[in-house]
Amino acid sequence: MIKGTTKLLGVIGHPVEHSLSPAMHNAAISHLGVDFVYLPFPVKPGDLKAALAGFAAIGVRGFSITIPHKQAILPLLSEVSPIARAIGAVNTVYLTDKGWCGTNTDVEGFLAPLPTPPTPPYQGGAKDAISPLERGNTAVESCPPPYQGGAVESCPPPYQGGARGGSDWSQKVAVILGNGGAARAVVAGCAQLGCAEIHVVGRNEQNLAEFQQSWVNSPMPVQNLQVDTWENVSMLISQADLLVNTTPVGMYPHGEKSPVADGALDRISAGAIVYDLIYTPNPTQFLKDAQLRGARAIDGLEMLVQQGAAALKIWLDKESVPVDVMRQALRQHLGLD
């Protein structure tokens, strides 16, 4: 029950009516029995600065960010974490005594269902952990969240096995389809896994070159990143231990489509991991085709749940949140159960 003492969390965007975040966050809040509520706040692009001032005035504790504010909010924040600066986008904001602080939990969400090395190169951003990526620029403004590491109470993720050869990613090849904002979080995640090669595939050579250069000058430089045009996708798929779709191809209502042709996907190795960031339809045609060829599939629903769980831990200052409850709430909301 919402009371005068209830603390506010939310999501801002324009539009925001489609957001699935209230369903999963309020399910977790109810399960935990804490005096919080998570609300959708429609904020037009021109009203972003005013919204931040208003949130501070009424005591909002934190909020998620969706389109079109993920980049626009950066100059309005008191501090921004290195991972958010590297990605160039913020998806989670929380209030500290310094003001509004922004971070990005998409990388943690992306990594959650993947097998990680026994001693991963990146430990999730705990207060005293500095990743090898972060060491590339110690002058970066850092804004460590109250909590971002530790075990999460959850059901087993859709895939728990290793990439070919186990969970040592130092000899593994990652191939990422698309070079937009979602691809940036995936590149950061693959770098944190320690992948030997990271290939980003796109259609526009100039955009690809700019994408690659942006990581050279990044707060978290990625040295082993290569960019490739789409005509090389078949060859790259044959080398991939991890193949990730970050494009919108195959998203509802065009669920019959796939970002790659059947002939190209024929070259995927049995046991490779194929990961689609799309969560509706579930599974996508891309994942169906990959599974028929012996690949191990991960859908985007788990990333959505896990990035939300990482944010909720920050806002509630808790070491664990009921990820299984959040997952189930989304599955019911989407009609998957």
Coordinates of C-alpha atoms in Angstrom, one line a residue, residues 17-325:
E17 CA 3.9 3.7 -21.5
H18 CA 5.5 0.6 -23.0
S19 CA 8.1 0.1 -20.3
L20 CA 8.2 -3.3 -18.6
S21 CA 10.2 -2.0 -15.7
P22 CA 7.3 -1.2 -13.4
A23 CA 6.1 -4.8 -13.6
M24 CA 9.3 -6.4 -12.6
H25 CA 10.5 -3.8 -10.0
N26 CA 7.1 -3.6 -8.2
A27 CA 7.0 -7.4 -8.0
A28 CA 10.4 -7.4 -6.3
I29 CA 9.5 -4.5 -4.0
S30 CA 6.3 -6.3 -2.9
H31 CA 8.2 -9.6 -2.3
L32 CA 10.8 -7.8 -0.2
G33 CA 8.1 -5.9 1.8
V34 CA 10.0 -2.5 1.5
D35 CA 8.2 0.8 1.5
F36 CA 9.0 1.8 -2.1
V37 CA 7.0 2.1 -5.3
Y38 CA 8.3 2.2 -8.9
L39 CA 6.4 4.5 -11.3
P40 CA 6.6 5.4 -15.0
F41 CA 7.3 9.2 -15.5
P42 CA 6.7 10.5 -19.1
V43 CA 9.4 13.2 -19.6
K44 CA 9.6 15.1 -22.9
P45 CA 13.1 15.8 -24.2
G46 CA 12.9 19.5 -23.4
D47 CA 11.8 18.9 -19.9
L48 CA 14.7 16.7 -18.7
K49 CA 16.5 19.3 -16.6
A50 CA 13.3 20.4 -15.0
A51 CA 12.4 16.8 -14.2
L52 CA 15.7 16.2 -12.4
A53 CA 15.1 19.3 -10.2
G54 CA 11.6 18.1 -9.5
F55 CA 12.7 14.6 -8.6
A56 CA 15.2 16.0 -6.1
A57 CA 12.6 18.3 -4.7
I58 CA 10.1 15.5 -4.0
G59 CA 12.7 13.0 -2.8
V60 CA 12.8 10.5 -5.6
R61 CA 15.6 8.0 -4.6
G62 CA 16.5 6.8 -8.1
F63 CA 15.2 6.1 -11.6
S64 CA 15.8 4.1 -14.8
I65 CA 16.2 5.9 -18.1
T66 CA 15.0 4.8 -21.5
I67 CA 14.8 6.4 -24.9
P68 CA 15.4 9.3 -25.7
H69 CA 17.3 10.4 -22.5
K70 CA 20.1 7.9 -22.1
Q71 CA 22.7 10.2 -23.7
A72 CA 21.1 13.6 -23.1
I73 CA 21.2 13.1 -19.3
L74 CA 25.0 12.8 -19.1
P75 CA 25.9 16.5 -18.8
L76 CA 23.1 17.0 -16.2
L77 CA 24.5 14.6 -13.7
S78 CA 27.0 15.4 -10.8
E79 CA 29.0 12.2 -11.5
V80 CA 29.0 9.5 -14.1
S81 CA 30.6 6.0 -13.7
P82 CA 33.4 5.0 -16.0
I83 CA 31.3 2.2 -17.5
A84 CA 28.5 4.7 -18.4
R85 CA 31.1 7.1 -20.0
A86 CA 32.6 4.2 -22.0
I87 CA 29.2 3.1 -23.3
G88 CA 28.2 6.7 -23.8
A89 CA 24.8 6.2 -22.1
V90 CA 23.3 6.1 -18.6
N91 CA 20.4 3.7 -17.8
T92 CA 20.4 4.0 -14.0
V93 CA 20.5 7.2 -11.8
Y94 CA 20.6 7.4 -8.0
L95 CA 20.8 10.2 -5.5
T96 CA 23.8 10.7 -3.3
D97 CA 25.0 13.6 -1.2
K98 CA 26.9 14.8 -4.3
G99 CA 23.7 14.9 -6.3
W100 CA 22.4 12.7 -9.1
C101 CA 24.9 10.0 -10.1
G102 CA 24.6 7.9 -13.2
T103 CA 25.8 4.4 -14.2
N104 CA 24.9 1.7 -16.7
T105 CA 23.8 -1.7 -15.6
D106 CA 23.4 -3.1 -19.1
V107 CA 26.8 -4.6 -19.1
E108 CA 26.1 -6.5 -15.8
G109 CA 22.8 -7.6 -17.3
F110 CA 24.4 -8.8 -20.5
L111 CA 27.1 -10.8 -18.6
A112 CA 24.8 -12.4 -16.0
P113 CA 23.7 -15.5 -18.1
L114 CA 27.1 -16.1 -19.5
P115 CA 29.7 -18.4 -18.0
T116 CA 32.4 -16.3 -16.4
P117 CA 36.1 -17.3 -15.7
P118 CA 36.9 -18.4 -12.1
T119 CA 38.7 -15.1 -11.6
P120 CA 37.0 -12.8 -14.2
P121 CA 38.9 -9.7 -15.4
Y122 CA 36.0 -7.6 -14.0
Q123 CA 34.2 -8.2 -10.8
G124 CA 31.0 -6.2 -11.3
G125 CA 32.0 -2.8 -10.0
A126 CA 32.2 -3.4 -6.3
K127 CA 33.5 -0.4 -4.3
D128 CA 37.1 -1.7 -4.0
A129 CA 37.3 -3.3 -7.5
I130 CA 39.0 -1.6 -10.4
S131 CA 38.8 -3.4 -13.7
P132 CA 41.6 -3.7 -16.1
L133 CA 39.5 -1.6 -18.5
E134 CA 39.2 1.2 -15.9
R135 CA 42.9 1.3 -15.3
G136 CA 43.3 2.6 -18.9
N137 CA 42.3 6.1 -17.7
T138 CA 42.6 6.7 -14.0
A139 CA 41.5 10.3 -14.4
V140 CA 38.0 9.4 -15.3
E141 CA 35.3 10.6 -13.0
S142 CA 34.1 7.6 -11.0
C143 CA 30.9 7.2 -9.2
P144 CA 30.8 3.8 -7.6
P145 CA 27.2 2.8 -6.7
P146 CA 26.3 1.8 -3.2
Y147 CA 26.4 -1.9 -4.3
Q148 CA 26.9 -3.6 -7.6
G149 CA 28.6 -6.9 -6.9
G150 CA 27.8 -10.0 -5.0
A151 CA 25.6 -13.0 -5.4
V152 CA 22.1 -12.6 -6.7
E153 CA 19.2 -14.7 -5.5
S154 CA 18.0 -16.2 -8.8
C155 CA 16.8 -19.3 -10.7
P156 CA 19.3 -20.8 -13.0
P157 CA 19.7 -18.7 -16.1
P158 CA 18.7 -20.1 -19.5
Y159 CA 22.3 -21.2 -20.2
Q160 CA 24.9 -22.2 -17.6
G161 CA 27.4 -24.1 -19.6
G162 CA 30.6 -22.8 -21.0
A163 CA 31.5 -21.6 -24.5
R164 CA 33.4 -24.1 -26.4
G165 CA 36.3 -25.2 -24.2
G166 CA 34.7 -23.9 -21.0
S167 CA 34.5 -20.5 -19.3
D168 CA 38.0 -19.3 -20.1
W169 CA 37.3 -16.5 -22.6
S170 CA 40.9 -15.6 -23.3
Q171 CA 40.9 -17.7 -26.4
K172 CA 37.3 -17.0 -27.5
V173 CA 36.0 -14.9 -30.4
A174 CA 32.9 -12.7 -30.0
V175 CA 31.0 -11.5 -33.0
I176 CA 28.5 -8.7 -32.5
L177 CA 25.8 -7.9 -35.1
G178 CA 25.1 -4.2 -35.2
N179 CA 27.0 -1.1 -34.1
G180 CA 24.4 1.0 -32.3
G181 CA 24.0 1.8 -28.6
A182 CA 23.2 -1.7 -27.5
A183 CA 26.4 -3.0 -29.2
R184 CA 28.4 -0.6 -27.0
A185 CA 27.3 -2.4 -23.9
V186 CA 28.0 -5.8 -25.4
V187 CA 31.5 -4.7 -26.5
A188 CA 32.2 -3.5 -22.9
G189 CA 30.9 -6.9 -21.6
C190 CA 33.0 -8.9 -24.0
A191 CA 36.1 -6.9 -23.0
Q192 CA 35.4 -7.5 -19.4
L193 CA 35.1 -11.3 -20.1
G194 CA 38.6 -11.0 -21.6
C195 CA 37.6 -12.2 -25.1
A196 CA 40.6 -12.7 -27.4
E197 CA 38.9 -11.1 -30.4
I198 CA 35.8 -8.8 -30.5
H199 CA 34.3 -8.3 -34.0
V200 CA 31.5 -5.7 -34.6
V201 CA 29.6 -6.2 -37.9
G202 CA 27.7 -3.3 -39.5
R203 CA 26.6 -2.0 -42.9
N204 CA 28.1 1.5 -43.0
E205 CA 31.9 1.7 -43.2
Q206 CA 32.1 5.3 -41.8
N207 CA 29.9 4.5 -38.9
L208 CA 32.0 1.4 -38.2
A209 CA 35.2 3.4 -38.3
E210 CA 33.8 6.0 -35.9
F211 CA 32.6 3.2 -33.6
Q212 CA 36.0 1.6 -33.4
Q213 CA 37.8 5.0 -32.9
S214 CA 35.4 5.8 -30.0
W215 CA 36.8 2.9 -28.0
V216 CA 40.4 4.0 -28.6
N217 CA 39.7 7.3 -26.8
S218 CA 37.3 5.7 -24.3
P219 CA 37.6 5.8 -20.5
M220 CA 37.8 2.0 -20.9
P221 CA 39.9 1.4 -24.1
V222 CA 39.2 -1.9 -25.9
Q223 CA 42.4 -2.9 -27.8
N224 CA 41.2 -6.1 -29.5
L225 CA 38.1 -4.6 -31.2
Q226 CA 37.8 -5.1 -35.0
V227 CA 35.0 -3.8 -37.2
D228 CA 33.7 -5.7 -40.3
T229 CA 31.1 -5.0 -43.0
W230 CA 28.2 -7.3 -43.5
E231 CA 29.6 -9.2 -46.4
N232 CA 32.1 -10.9 -44.0
V233 CA 29.4 -12.1 -41.6
S234 CA 29.4 -15.7 -42.9
M235 CA 33.2 -16.1 -42.3
L236 CA 33.0 -14.4 -38.9
I237 CA 30.1 -16.7 -37.8
S238 CA 32.3 -19.7 -38.6
Q239 CA 34.8 -18.4 -36.0
A240 CA 32.4 -17.3 -33.3
D241 CA 32.3 -18.7 -29.9
L242 CA 29.8 -16.0 -28.9
L243 CA 27.4 -14.5 -31.5
V244 CA 25.3 -11.6 -30.3
N245 CA 22.4 -9.8 -32.2
T246 CA 22.1 -6.2 -31.1
T247 CA 20.0 -5.2 -34.1
P248 CA 16.2 -4.8 -34.0
V249 CA 15.8 -7.3 -36.8
G250 CA 13.4 -10.1 -35.7
M251 CA 11.6 -7.9 -33.1
Y252 CA 7.8 -8.1 -32.8
P253 CA 5.8 -7.6 -35.0
H254 CA 8.4 -8.9 -37.5
G255 CA 9.2 -12.1 -35.6
E256 CA 9.7 -14.2 -38.7
K257 CA 12.8 -12.3 -39.7
S258 CA 16.4 -13.0 -38.7
P259 CA 19.5 -10.7 -38.9
V260 CA 21.4 -13.3 -40.8
A261 CA 20.5 -15.7 -43.7
D262 CA 20.2 -19.4 -43.0
G263 CA 23.2 -20.1 -45.2
A264 CA 25.4 -17.9 -43.0
L265 CA 24.1 -19.4 -39.8
D266 CA 24.9 -22.9 -41.1
R267 CA 28.5 -22.1 -40.3
I268 CA 27.9 -21.7 -36.6
S269 CA 29.8 -24.3 -34.5
A270 CA 27.9 -26.7 -32.4
G271 CA 28.3 -25.5 -28.8
A272 CA 28.8 -21.9 -29.6
I273 CA 26.6 -19.4 -27.7
V274 CA 24.1 -17.4 -29.7
Y275 CA 22.6 -14.5 -27.8
D276 CA 19.7 -12.2 -29.0
L277 CA 19.0 -9.0 -27.0
I278 CA 15.4 -9.1 -28.3
Y279 CA 13.0 -10.6 -25.8
T280 CA 9.8 -10.6 -27.8
P281 CA 9.0 -12.8 -29.6
N282 CA 10.6 -15.4 -27.3
P283 CA 12.5 -17.2 -28.8
T284 CA 13.3 -15.2 -31.9
Q285 CA 13.7 -16.8 -35.3
F286 CA 17.4 -16.1 -35.0
L287 CA 17.6 -18.2 -31.8
K288 CA 15.4 -21.0 -33.2
D289 CA 17.6 -21.3 -36.3
A290 CA 20.7 -21.3 -34.1
Q291 CA 19.4 -24.0 -31.8
L292 CA 18.6 -26.2 -34.8
R293 CA 22.3 -26.0 -35.7
G294 CA 23.4 -27.1 -32.3
A295 CA 24.1 -23.7 -30.8
R296 CA 23.2 -22.7 -27.2
A297 CA 20.7 -19.9 -27.1
I298 CA 20.2 -17.0 -24.7
D299 CA 17.3 -14.6 -25.1
G300 CA 17.1 -10.9 -24.2
L301 CA 14.6 -11.4 -21.4
E302 CA 17.4 -12.5 -19.0
M303 CA 19.5 -9.4 -19.8
L304 CA 16.4 -7.2 -19.1
V305 CA 15.8 -8.8 -15.8
Q306 CA 19.4 -8.8 -14.7
Q307 CA 20.1 -5.2 -15.6
G308 CA 17.0 -4.3 -13.6
A309 CA 18.1 -6.3 -10.6
A310 CA 21.5 -4.6 -10.6
A311 CA 19.7 -1.2 -10.5
L312 CA 17.4 -2.3 -7.8
K313 CA 20.3 -3.4 -5.6
I314 CA 21.8 0.1 -6.0
W315 CA 18.5 1.9 -5.1
L316 CA 17.7 -0.3 -2.1
D317 CA 21.3 -0.8 -1.0
K318 CA 20.8 -4.5 -0.8
E319 CA 23.2 -7.3 -1.6
S320 CA 20.5 -9.4 -3.2
V321 CA 17.1 -9.0 -4.7
P322 CA 14.5 -11.6 -5.8
V323 CA 15.6 -12.0 -9.5
D324 CA 13.3 -15.0 -9.8
V325 CA 10.3 -13.0 -8.8

